[in-house]
Amino acid sequence: MIQEKTPTNLEFALLGLIHQAPQSGYDLRKIFEETALGSYSSSPGAIYPAIKRLETKGLIEGEIDSTKSLRPKKVYAPTEAGRKLFRKWLVQEITVDDVKRRQDELLLRFAFYSILDDPHTSLSFLKSLSEGADANLKDLLEQRTIFAKNNEIPHVAAFYGRMSLDFGIEQTRALRRWARKSMKKFDDQIEAPS
Amino acid sequence: MIQEKTPTNLEFALLGLIHQAPQSGYDLRKIFEETALGSYSSSPGAIYPAIKRLETKGLIEGEIDSTKSLRPKKVYAPTEAGRKLFRKWLVQEITVDDVKRRQDELLLRFAFYSILDDPHTSLSFLKSLSEGADANLKDLLEQRTIFAKNNEIPHVAAFYGRMSLDFGIEQTRALRRWARKSMKKFDDQIEAPS
DNA sequence: TCGCACATGTAACGTGTTACATGATTCA
DNA sequence: TGAATCATGTAACACGTTACATGTGCGA
């Protein structure tokens, strides 16, 4: 079995949207333009080639829809392989490094957890996230004290350097706070299922 | 006068480090490996070409240093043009869009504000940042209510979508909080100068 | 003398960005 | 009938990633 390169974030975002509901390239572009997903690029120059790649890899299939009007448009739906890969991506384990360097990917994943629709899986995802945040926080705080002790750095530079680190610390705290708050929502859901 | 393409974040990061103190390519790589700057890539494959680009653009100059040992190494220092461009980049105005989409660049800039070493400039930078954060926060909260009212979205998807938005909201709040907290440090400094 | 850290790169590759191209349909 | 929007792209280009290449000096 040939191990294909894992798709990019943009490709996964597209695959996820198509997984939620079959869409045309134009529909997808619209979503990227109008919503927060736009952070994963936009512009046809990125999206159309990405769609084509997904099709070439056999993860999605396009079908001409001519029911609505005279102008046909190509509507994409995930293949079985596409669904499988996407779910695998969703539930794949979270490393501390993911939390440090690939937060955007993690959040993208979580945004599609509606597909799994399982509070337990969501909970364990959030738990890993908050643990990862903890680890990074510890690391950042350590770096901060090292910074404070390092006499090689001119004190002005150290002053600004510390402040920049503080930003990272605030961001990480925000991540942890969000994860914990979200966990509570699922706790409630599990205790009192609909 | 030919308008050159503005350097990338990586190039500015390198230029800034060289501005703080002349360094060799290897020294720079080390810094990227060991510190939080690593988020702007690392790997020689990115750094060495970027250094070369800066040199070609006339922003830095390399000089062979053979004083220390038999093995010579090339130490880079900024040219006058390089210093000028870097300072211009530092103090350039902040748009709301910068705060939304280019936070990393803004933070990179701020990390080098030690070069300016002027509390007033730092203060106005932070003020713009916190105002930008305010604007984005307003936008995000609006999106959240739209999300809540939109009946086209299945309620499970809406549930997760809202949570993802909440993360953005938390991050933006963290940014604002950090900016305000930092502003106070400069206020103190201005009131009681060293 | 073996291996590691120092020191500086290059080559292939993929992907995103910017900008342009094209034609159909709808609405004023 | 002209403009805007629907709808789908392509081409050139720059940049970063991964992986490889090459040689020196130093300590065990």
PDB file of N, CA, C and O in Angstrom, chain A residues 40-110:
ATOM      1  N   TYR A  40      -7.548  29.898   6.107  1.00  0.00           N
ATOM      2  CA  TYR A  40      -6.887  28.905   5.279  1.00  0.00           C
ATOM      3  C   TYR A  40      -6.989  29.322   3.832  1.00  0.00           C
ATOM      4  O   TYR A  40      -7.597  28.642   3.020  1.00  0.00           O
ATOM      5  N   SER A  41      -6.445  30.468   3.587  1.00  0.00           N
ATOM      6  CA  SER A  41      -6.440  31.004   2.235  1.00  0.00           C
ATOM      7  C   SER A  41      -7.840  31.132   1.678  1.00  0.00           C
ATOM      8  O   SER A  41      -8.830  30.833   2.315  1.00  0.00           O
ATOM      9  N   SER A  42      -7.861  31.613   0.505  1.00  0.00           N
ATOM     10  CA  SER A  42      -9.115  31.774  -0.221  1.00  0.00           C
ATOM     11  C   SER A  42      -8.660  31.772  -1.658  1.00  0.00           C
ATOM     12  O   SER A  42      -7.914  30.909  -2.047  1.00  0.00           O
ATOM     13  N   SER A  43      -9.060  32.690  -2.442  1.00  0.00           N
ATOM     14  CA  SER A  43      -8.527  32.828  -3.796  1.00  0.00           C
ATOM     15  C   SER A  43      -8.610  31.530  -4.593  1.00  0.00           C
ATOM     16  O   SER A  43      -8.126  30.491  -4.155  1.00  0.00           O
ATOM     17  N   PRO A  44      -9.242  31.626  -5.725  1.00  0.00           N
ATOM     18  CA  PRO A  44      -9.416  30.467  -6.587  1.00  0.00           C
ATOM     19  C   PRO A  44      -8.098  29.762  -6.884  1.00  0.00           C
ATOM     20  O   PRO A  44      -8.077  28.544  -7.022  1.00  0.00           O
ATOM     21  N   GLY A  45      -7.036  30.544  -6.940  1.00  0.00           N
ATOM     22  CA  GLY A  45      -5.733  29.979  -7.268  1.00  0.00           C
ATOM     23  C   GLY A  45      -5.255  28.940  -6.291  1.00  0.00           C
ATOM     24  O   GLY A  45      -4.373  28.143  -6.592  1.00  0.00           O
ATOM     25  N   ALA A  46      -5.836  28.936  -5.098  1.00  0.00           N
ATOM     26  CA  ALA A  46      -5.473  27.912  -4.124  1.00  0.00           C
ATOM     27  C   ALA A  46      -6.550  26.840  -4.064  1.00  0.00           C
ATOM     28  O   ALA A  46      -6.259  25.648  -4.010  1.00  0.00           O
ATOM     29  N   ILE A  47      -7.793  27.270  -4.078  1.00  0.00           N
ATOM     30  CA  ILE A  47      -8.889  26.341  -3.846  1.00  0.00           C
ATOM     31  C   ILE A  47      -9.123  25.365  -4.999  1.00  0.00           C
ATOM     32  O   ILE A  47      -9.204  24.159  -4.778  1.00  0.00           O
ATOM     33  N   TYR A  48      -9.199  25.888  -6.206  1.00  0.00           N
ATOM     34  CA  TYR A  48      -9.471  24.981  -7.321  1.00  0.00           C
ATOM     35  C   TYR A  48      -8.402  23.911  -7.507  1.00  0.00           C
ATOM     36  O   TYR A  48      -8.729  22.735  -7.650  1.00  0.00           O
ATOM     37  N   PRO A  49      -7.138  24.286  -7.467  1.00  0.00           N
ATOM     38  CA  PRO A  49      -6.113  23.237  -7.549  1.00  0.00           C
ATOM     39  C   PRO A  49      -6.218  22.237  -6.398  1.00  0.00           C
ATOM     40  O   PRO A  49      -6.004  21.042  -6.594  1.00  0.00           O
ATOM     41  N   ALA A  50      -6.570  22.729  -5.212  1.00  0.00           N
ATOM     42  CA  ALA A  50      -6.681  21.827  -4.063  1.00  0.00           C
ATOM     43  C   ALA A  50      -7.824  20.830  -4.271  1.00  0.00           C
ATOM     44  O   ALA A  50      -7.701  19.650  -3.959  1.00  0.00           O
ATOM     45  N   ILE A  51      -8.923  21.324  -4.804  1.00  0.00           N
ATOM     46  CA  ILE A  51     -10.049  20.437  -5.107  1.00  0.00           C
ATOM     47  C   ILE A  51      -9.626  19.381  -6.113  1.00  0.00           C
ATOM     48  O   ILE A  51      -9.912  18.188  -5.952  1.00  0.00           O
ATOM     49  N   LYS A  52      -8.920  19.841  -7.125  1.00  0.00           N
ATOM     50  CA  LYS A  52      -8.460  18.904  -8.152  1.00  0.00           C
ATOM     51  C   LYS A  52      -7.554  17.831  -7.555  1.00  0.00           C
ATOM     52  O   LYS A  52      -7.638  16.657  -7.909  1.00  0.00           O
ATOM     53  N   ARG A  53      -6.703  18.263  -6.620  1.00  0.00           N
ATOM     54  CA  ARG A  53      -5.814  17.291  -5.978  1.00  0.00           C
ATOM     55  C   ARG A  53      -6.609  16.240  -5.223  1.00  0.00           C
ATOM     56  O   ARG A  53      -6.308  15.048  -5.280  1.00  0.00           O
ATOM     57  N   LEU A  54      -7.624  16.711  -4.502  1.00  0.00           N
ATOM     58  CA  LEU A  54      -8.461  15.776  -3.744  1.00  0.00           C
ATOM     59  C   LEU A  54      -9.134  14.773  -4.689  1.00  0.00           C
ATOM     60  O   LEU A  54      -9.275  13.596  -4.373  1.00  0.00           O
ATOM     61  N   GLU A  55      -9.533  15.288  -5.842  1.00  0.00           N
ATOM     62  CA  GLU A  55     -10.195  14.416  -6.818  1.00  0.00           C
ATOM     63  C   GLU A  55      -9.199  13.398  -7.369  1.00  0.00           C
ATOM     64  O   GLU A  55      -9.504  12.204  -7.473  1.00  0.00           O
ATOM     65  N   THR A  56      -8.005  13.874  -7.699  1.00  0.00           N
ATOM     66  CA  THR A  56      -6.971  12.987  -8.238  1.00  0.00           C
ATOM     67  C   THR A  56      -6.620  11.893  -7.240  1.00  0.00           C
ATOM     68  O   THR A  56      -6.375  10.749  -7.616  1.00  0.00           O
ATOM     69  N   LYS A  57      -6.605  12.265  -5.964  1.00  0.00           N
ATOM     70  CA  LYS A  57      -6.287  11.281  -4.927  1.00  0.00           C
ATOM     71  C   LYS A  57      -7.455  10.338  -4.656  1.00  0.00           C
ATOM     72  O   LYS A  57      -7.350   9.449  -3.818  1.00  0.00           O
ATOM     73  N   GLY A  58      -8.568  10.592  -5.301  1.00  0.00           N
ATOM     74  CA  GLY A  58      -9.711   9.706  -5.117  1.00  0.00           C
ATOM     75  C   GLY A  58     -10.438   9.919  -3.804  1.00  0.00           C
ATOM     76  O   GLY A  58     -11.131   9.028  -3.309  1.00  0.00           O
ATOM     77  N   LEU A  59     -10.309  11.108  -3.231  1.00  0.00           N
ATOM     78  CA  LEU A  59     -10.981  11.377  -1.957  1.00  0.00           C
ATOM     79  C   LEU A  59     -12.354  12.020  -2.151  1.00  0.00           C
ATOM     80  O   LEU A  59     -13.210  11.938  -1.273  1.00  0.00           O
ATOM     81  N   ILE A  60     -12.521  12.656  -3.278  1.00  0.00           N
ATOM     82  CA  ILE A  60     -13.837  13.214  -3.607  1.00  0.00           C
ATOM     83  C   ILE A  60     -14.171  12.910  -5.062  1.00  0.00           C
ATOM     84  O   ILE A  60     -13.288  12.577  -5.858  1.00  0.00           O
ATOM     85  N   GLU A  61     -15.456  13.028  -5.359  1.00  0.00           N
ATOM     86  CA  GLU A  61     -15.923  12.818  -6.730  1.00  0.00           C
ATOM     87  C   GLU A  61     -16.834  13.966  -7.125  1.00  0.00           C
ATOM     88  O   GLU A  61     -17.671  14.387  -6.343  1.00  0.00           O
ATOM     89  N   GLY A  62     -16.651  14.428  -8.359  1.00  0.00           N
ATOM     90  CA  GLY A  62     -17.512  15.494  -8.839  1.00  0.00           C
ATOM     91  C   GLY A  62     -18.616  14.951  -9.726  1.00  0.00           C
ATOM     92  O   GLY A  62     -18.407  14.010 -10.482  1.00  0.00           O
ATOM     93  N   GLU A  63     -19.790  15.541  -9.566  1.00  0.00           N
ATOM     94  CA  GLU A  63     -20.891  15.127 -10.426  1.00  0.00           C
ATOM     95  C   GLU A  63     -21.585  16.371 -10.965  1.00  0.00           C
ATOM     96  O   GLU A  63     -21.843  17.307 -10.217  1.00  0.00           O
ATOM     97  N   ILE A  64     -21.856  16.342 -12.253  1.00  0.00           N
ATOM     98  CA  ILE A  64     -22.510  17.490 -12.866  1.00  0.00           C
ATOM     99  C   ILE A  64     -23.974  17.521 -12.444  1.00  0.00           C
ATOM    100  O   ILE A  64     -24.699  16.552 -12.612  1.00  0.00           O
ATOM    101  N   ASP A  65     -24.346  18.653 -11.903  1.00  0.00           N
ATOM    102  CA  ASP A  65     -25.736  18.815 -11.496  1.00  0.00           C
ATOM    103  C   ASP A  65     -26.420  19.767 -12.470  1.00  0.00           C
ATOM    104  O   ASP A  65     -26.108  20.944 -12.518  1.00  0.00           O
ATOM    105  N   SER A  66     -27.359  19.257 -13.233  1.00  0.00           N
ATOM    106  CA  SER A  66     -28.032  20.129 -14.200  1.00  0.00           C
ATOM    107  C   SER A  66     -29.524  20.251 -13.896  1.00  0.00           C
ATOM    108  O   SER A  66     -30.293  20.718 -14.717  1.00  0.00           O
ATOM    109  N   THR A  67     -29.880  19.827 -12.726  1.00  0.00           N
ATOM    110  CA  THR A  67     -31.308  19.861 -12.378  1.00  0.00           C
ATOM    111  C   THR A  67     -31.801  21.287 -12.168  1.00  0.00           C
ATOM    112  O   THR A  67     -32.886  21.646 -12.606  1.00  0.00           O
ATOM    113  N   LYS A  68     -30.951  22.084 -11.504  1.00  0.00           N
ATOM    114  CA  LYS A  68     -31.402  23.408 -11.071  1.00  0.00           C
ATOM    115  C   LYS A  68     -31.600  24.394 -12.209  1.00  0.00           C
ATOM    116  O   LYS A  68     -32.533  25.171 -12.218  1.00  0.00           O
ATOM    117  N   SER A  69     -30.681  24.422 -13.135  1.00  0.00           N
ATOM    118  CA  SER A  69     -30.771  25.426 -14.180  1.00  0.00           C
ATOM    119  C   SER A  69     -30.056  24.941 -15.419  1.00  0.00           C
ATOM    120  O   SER A  69     -29.528  23.830 -15.469  1.00  0.00           O
ATOM    121  N   LEU A  70     -30.043  25.763 -16.397  1.00  0.00           N
ATOM    122  CA  LEU A  70     -29.383  25.417 -17.639  1.00  0.00           C
ATOM    123  C   LEU A  70     -27.874  25.335 -17.446  1.00  0.00           C
ATOM    124  O   LEU A  70     -27.200  24.572 -18.102  1.00  0.00           O
ATOM    125  N   ARG A  71     -27.406  26.170 -16.547  1.00  0.00           N
ATOM    126  CA  ARG A  71     -25.969  26.183 -16.319  1.00  0.00           C
ATOM    127  C   ARG A  71     -25.592  25.070 -15.357  1.00  0.00           C
ATOM    128  O   ARG A  71     -25.977  25.083 -14.188  1.00  0.00           O
ATOM    129  N   PRO A  72     -24.867  24.100 -15.865  1.00  0.00           N
ATOM    130  CA  PRO A  72     -24.495  22.988 -14.997  1.00  0.00           C
ATOM    131  C   PRO A  72     -23.342  23.384 -14.079  1.00  0.00           C
ATOM    132  O   PRO A  72     -22.510  24.198 -14.431  1.00  0.00           O
ATOM    133  N   LYS A  73     -23.345  22.823 -12.899  1.00  0.00           N
ATOM    134  CA  LYS A  73     -22.171  23.013 -12.057  1.00  0.00           C
ATOM    135  C   LYS A  73     -21.760  21.700 -11.437  1.00  0.00           C
ATOM    136  O   LYS A  73     -22.586  20.797 -11.249  1.00  0.00           O
ATOM    137  N   LYS A  74     -20.488  21.628 -11.139  1.00  0.00           N
ATOM    138  CA  LYS A  74     -19.941  20.375 -10.657  1.00  0.00           C
ATOM    139  C   LYS A  74     -20.052  20.342  -9.141  1.00  0.00           C
ATOM    140  O   LYS A  74     -19.483  21.183  -8.445  1.00  0.00           O
ATOM    141  N   VAL A  75     -20.770  19.348  -8.645  1.00  0.00           N
ATOM    142  CA  VAL A  75     -20.941  19.221  -7.197  1.00  0.00           C
ATOM    143  C   VAL A  75     -20.100  18.054  -6.706  1.00  0.00           C
ATOM    144  O   VAL A  75     -20.178  16.956  -7.247  1.00  0.00           O
ATOM    145  N   TYR A  76     -19.296  18.331  -5.707  1.00  0.00           N
ATOM    146  CA  TYR A  76     -18.391  17.311  -5.195  1.00  0.00           C
ATOM    147  C   TYR A  76     -18.950  16.628  -3.950  1.00  0.00           C
ATOM    148  O   TYR A  76     -19.561  17.271  -3.099  1.00  0.00           O
ATOM    149  N   ALA A  77     -18.721  15.339  -3.884  1.00  0.00           N
ATOM    150  CA  ALA A  77     -19.086  14.566  -2.697  1.00  0.00           C
ATOM    151  C   ALA A  77     -17.900  13.683  -2.335  1.00  0.00           C
ATOM    152  O   ALA A  77     -17.121  13.303  -3.215  1.00  0.00           O
ATOM    153  N   PRO A  78     -17.732  13.376  -1.049  1.00  0.00           N
ATOM    154  CA  PRO A  78     -16.599  12.540  -0.661  1.00  0.00           C
ATOM    155  C   PRO A  78     -16.800  11.095  -1.102  1.00  0.00           C
ATOM    156  O   PRO A  78     -17.924  10.592  -1.126  1.00  0.00           O
ATOM    157  N   THR A  79     -15.707  10.431  -1.440  1.00  0.00           N
ATOM    158  CA  THR A  79     -15.764   8.993  -1.687  1.00  0.00           C
ATOM    159  C   THR A  79     -15.649   8.281  -0.345  1.00  0.00           C
ATOM    160  O   THR A  79     -15.421   8.910   0.688  1.00  0.00           O
ATOM    161  N   GLU A  80     -15.782   6.975  -0.381  1.00  0.00           N
ATOM    162  CA  GLU A  80     -15.637   6.214   0.852  1.00  0.00           C
ATOM    163  C   GLU A  80     -14.235   6.409   1.438  1.00  0.00           C
ATOM    164  O   GLU A  80     -14.068   6.610   2.647  1.00  0.00           O
ATOM    165  N   ALA A  81     -13.241   6.386   0.537  1.00  0.00           N
ATOM    166  CA  ALA A  81     -11.855   6.599   0.971  1.00  0.00           C
ATOM    167  C   ALA A  81     -11.688   7.980   1.600  1.00  0.00           C
ATOM    168  O   ALA A  81     -10.973   8.138   2.592  1.00  0.00           O
ATOM    169  N   GLY A  82     -12.365   8.942   1.020  1.00  0.00           N
ATOM    170  CA  GLY A  82     -12.285  10.309   1.532  1.00  0.00           C
ATOM    171  C   GLY A  82     -12.866  10.404   2.937  1.00  0.00           C
ATOM    172  O   GLY A  82     -12.275  11.020   3.825  1.00  0.00           O
ATOM    173  N   ARG A  83     -14.023   9.790   3.123  1.00  0.00           N
ATOM    174  CA  ARG A  83     -14.659   9.809   4.450  1.00  0.00           C
ATOM    175  C   ARG A  83     -13.782   9.148   5.488  1.00  0.00           C
ATOM    176  O   ARG A  83     -13.619   9.639   6.608  1.00  0.00           O
ATOM    177  N   LYS A  84     -13.216   8.034   5.088  1.00  0.00           N
ATOM    178  CA  LYS A  84     -12.371   7.265   5.989  1.00  0.00           C
ATOM    179  C   LYS A  84     -11.154   8.080   6.416  1.00  0.00           C
ATOM    180  O   LYS A  84     -10.832   8.182   7.602  1.00  0.00           O
ATOM    181  N   LEU A  85     -10.480   8.642   5.428  1.00  0.00           N
ATOM    182  CA  LEU A  85      -9.274   9.428   5.706  1.00  0.00           C
ATOM    183  C   LEU A  85      -9.597  10.620   6.592  1.00  0.00           C
ATOM    184  O   LEU A  85      -8.856  10.933   7.531  1.00  0.00           O
ATOM    185  N   PHE A  86     -10.717  11.249   6.302  1.00  0.00           N
ATOM    186  CA  PHE A  86     -11.078  12.432   7.067  1.00  0.00           C
ATOM    187  C   PHE A  86     -11.326  12.086   8.531  1.00  0.00           C
ATOM    188  O   PHE A  86     -10.849  12.764   9.444  1.00  0.00           O
ATOM    189  N   ARG A  87     -12.047  11.015   8.756  1.00  0.00           N
ATOM    190  CA  ARG A  87     -12.321  10.595  10.123  1.00  0.00           C
ATOM    191  C   ARG A  87     -11.042  10.205  10.855  1.00  0.00           C
ATOM    192  O   ARG A  87     -10.871  10.503  12.041  1.00  0.00           O
ATOM    193  N   LYS A  88     -10.156   9.567  10.121  1.00  0.00           N
ATOM    194  CA  LYS A  88      -8.874   9.180  10.703  1.00  0.00           C
ATOM    195  C   LYS A  88      -8.105  10.421  11.140  1.00  0.00           C
ATOM    196  O   LYS A  88      -7.510  10.479  12.214  1.00  0.00           O
ATOM    197  N   TRP A  89      -8.137  11.423  10.281  1.00  0.00           N
ATOM    198  CA  TRP A  89      -7.458  12.698  10.583  1.00  0.00           C
ATOM    199  C   TRP A  89      -8.073  13.338  11.824  1.00  0.00           C
ATOM    200  O   TRP A  89      -7.375  13.833  12.704  1.00  0.00           O
ATOM    201  N   LEU A  90      -9.403  13.289  11.897  1.00  0.00           N
ATOM    202  CA  LEU A  90     -10.111  13.906  13.015  1.00  0.00           C
ATOM    203  C   LEU A  90      -9.690  13.321  14.356  1.00  0.00           C
ATOM    204  O   LEU A  90      -9.428  14.064  15.305  1.00  0.00           O
ATOM    205  N   VAL A  91      -9.624  12.003  14.407  1.00  0.00           N
ATOM    206  CA  VAL A  91      -9.424  11.353  15.710  1.00  0.00           C
ATOM    207  C   VAL A  91      -7.973  11.036  16.008  1.00  0.00           C
ATOM    208  O   VAL A  91      -7.664  10.475  17.056  1.00  0.00           O
ATOM    209  N   GLN A  92      -7.084  11.398  15.113  1.00  0.00           N
ATOM    210  CA  GLN A  92      -5.668  11.088  15.315  1.00  0.00           C
ATOM    211  C   GLN A  92      -5.129  11.739  16.586  1.00  0.00           C
ATOM    212  O   GLN A  92      -5.613  12.786  17.015  1.00  0.00           O
ATOM    213  N   GLU A  93      -4.168  11.087  17.176  1.00  0.00           N
ATOM    214  CA  GLU A  93      -3.697  11.539  18.486  1.00  0.00           C
ATOM    215  C   GLU A  93      -3.038  12.916  18.469  1.00  0.00           C
ATOM    216  O   GLU A  93      -2.428  13.313  17.475  1.00  0.00           O
ATOM    217  N   ILE A  94      -3.146  13.619  19.572  1.00  0.00           N
ATOM    218  CA  ILE A  94      -2.589  14.961  19.683  1.00  0.00           C
ATOM    219  C   ILE A  94      -1.296  14.925  20.464  1.00  0.00           C
ATOM    220  O   ILE A  94      -1.247  14.421  21.575  1.00  0.00           O
ATOM    221  N   THR A  95      -0.242  15.469  19.879  1.00  0.00           N
ATOM    222  CA  THR A  95       1.027  15.555  20.588  1.00  0.00           C
ATOM    223  C   THR A  95       1.189  16.965  21.166  1.00  0.00           C
ATOM    224  O   THR A  95       0.489  17.892  20.773  1.00  0.00           O
ATOM    225  N   VAL A  96       2.130  17.085  22.083  1.00  0.00           N
ATOM    226  CA  VAL A  96       2.417  18.405  22.657  1.00  0.00           C
ATOM    227  C   VAL A  96       2.911  19.345  21.555  1.00  0.00           C
ATOM    228  O   VAL A  96       2.612  20.535  21.539  1.00  0.00           O
ATOM    229  N   ASP A  97       3.660  18.763  20.631  1.00  0.00           N
ATOM    230  CA  ASP A  97       4.174  19.570  19.528  1.00  0.00           C
ATOM    231  C   ASP A  97       3.049  20.102  18.638  1.00  0.00           C
ATOM    232  O   ASP A  97       3.128  21.217  18.119  1.00  0.00           O
ATOM    233  N   ASP A  98       2.020  19.279  18.477  1.00  0.00           N
ATOM    234  CA  ASP A  98       0.845  19.750  17.734  1.00  0.00           C
ATOM    235  C   ASP A  98       0.267  21.000  18.386  1.00  0.00           C
ATOM    236  O   ASP A  98      -0.053  21.974  17.722  1.00  0.00           O
ATOM    237  N   VAL A  99       0.158  20.928  19.706  1.00  0.00           N
ATOM    238  CA  VAL A  99      -0.445  22.045  20.436  1.00  0.00           C
ATOM    239  C   VAL A  99       0.434  23.290  20.339  1.00  0.00           C
ATOM    240  O   VAL A  99      -0.057  24.408  20.277  1.00  0.00           O
ATOM    241  N   LYS A 100       1.733  23.067  20.299  1.00  0.00           N
ATOM    242  CA  LYS A 100       2.666  24.190  20.232  1.00  0.00           C
ATOM    243  C   LYS A 100       2.700  24.815  18.852  1.00  0.00           C
ATOM    244  O   LYS A 100       2.627  26.026  18.710  1.00  0.00           O
ATOM    245  N   ARG A 101       2.806  23.978  17.852  1.00  0.00           N
ATOM    246  CA  ARG A 101       3.079  24.496  16.517  1.00  0.00           C
ATOM    247  C   ARG A 101       1.938  24.363  15.527  1.00  0.00           C
ATOM    248  O   ARG A 101       1.994  24.935  14.438  1.00  0.00           O
ATOM    249  N   ARG A 102       0.960  23.572  15.831  1.00  0.00           N
ATOM    250  CA  ARG A 102      -0.096  23.344  14.844  1.00  0.00           C
ATOM    251  C   ARG A 102      -1.484  23.554  15.435  1.00  0.00           C
ATOM    252  O   ARG A 102      -2.417  22.807  15.177  1.00  0.00           O
ATOM    253  N   GLN A 103      -1.588  24.599  16.234  1.00  0.00           N
ATOM    254  CA  GLN A 103      -2.875  24.925  16.852  1.00  0.00           C
ATOM    255  C   GLN A 103      -3.979  25.107  15.830  1.00  0.00           C
ATOM    256  O   GLN A 103      -5.102  24.665  16.024  1.00  0.00           O
ATOM    257  N   ASP A 104      -3.638  25.766  14.742  1.00  0.00           N
ATOM    258  CA  ASP A 104      -4.648  26.034  13.734  1.00  0.00           C
ATOM    259  C   ASP A 104      -5.216  24.738  13.164  1.00  0.00           C
ATOM    260  O   ASP A 104      -6.415  24.620  12.952  1.00  0.00           O
ATOM    261  N   GLU A 105      -4.327  23.768  12.967  1.00  0.00           N
ATOM    262  CA  GLU A 105      -4.813  22.490  12.459  1.00  0.00           C
ATOM    263  C   GLU A 105      -5.729  21.812  13.482  1.00  0.00           C
ATOM    264  O   GLU A 105      -6.785  21.285  13.137  1.00  0.00           O
ATOM    265  N   LEU A 106      -5.342  21.887  14.749  1.00  0.00           N
ATOM    266  CA  LEU A 106      -6.156  21.263  15.793  1.00  0.00           C
ATOM    267  C   LEU A 106      -7.545  21.899  15.854  1.00  0.00           C
ATOM    268  O   LEU A 106      -8.559  21.211  15.965  1.00  0.00           O
ATOM    269  N   LEU A 107      -7.557  23.217  15.753  1.00  0.00           N
ATOM    270  CA  LEU A 107      -8.848  23.898  15.816  1.00  0.00           C
ATOM    271  C   LEU A 107      -9.695  23.591  14.594  1.00  0.00           C
ATOM    272  O   LEU A 107     -10.915  23.458  14.678  1.00  0.00           O
ATOM    273  N   LEU A 108      -9.026  23.472  13.464  1.00  0.00           N
ATOM    274  CA  LEU A 108      -9.738  23.087  12.248  1.00  0.00           C
ATOM    275  C   LEU A 108     -10.384  21.717  12.437  1.00  0.00           C
ATOM    276  O   LEU A 108     -11.551  21.508  12.109  1.00  0.00           O
ATOM    277  N   ARG A 109      -9.605  20.829  13.004  1.00  0.00           N
ATOM    278  CA  ARG A 109     -10.138  19.493  13.260  1.00  0.00           C
ATOM    279  C   ARG A 109     -11.361  19.564  14.157  1.00  0.00           C
ATOM    280  O   ARG A 109     -12.414  18.996  13.846  1.00  0.00           O
ATOM    281  N   PHE A 110     -11.201  20.280  15.236  1.00  0.00           N
ATOM    282  CA  PHE A 110     -12.301  20.334  16.201  1.00  0.00           C
ATOM    283  C   PHE A 110     -13.579  20.914  15.592  1.00  0.00           C
ATOM    284  O   PHE A 110     -14.687  20.468  15.899  1.00  0.00           O
TER     285      PHE A 110
END
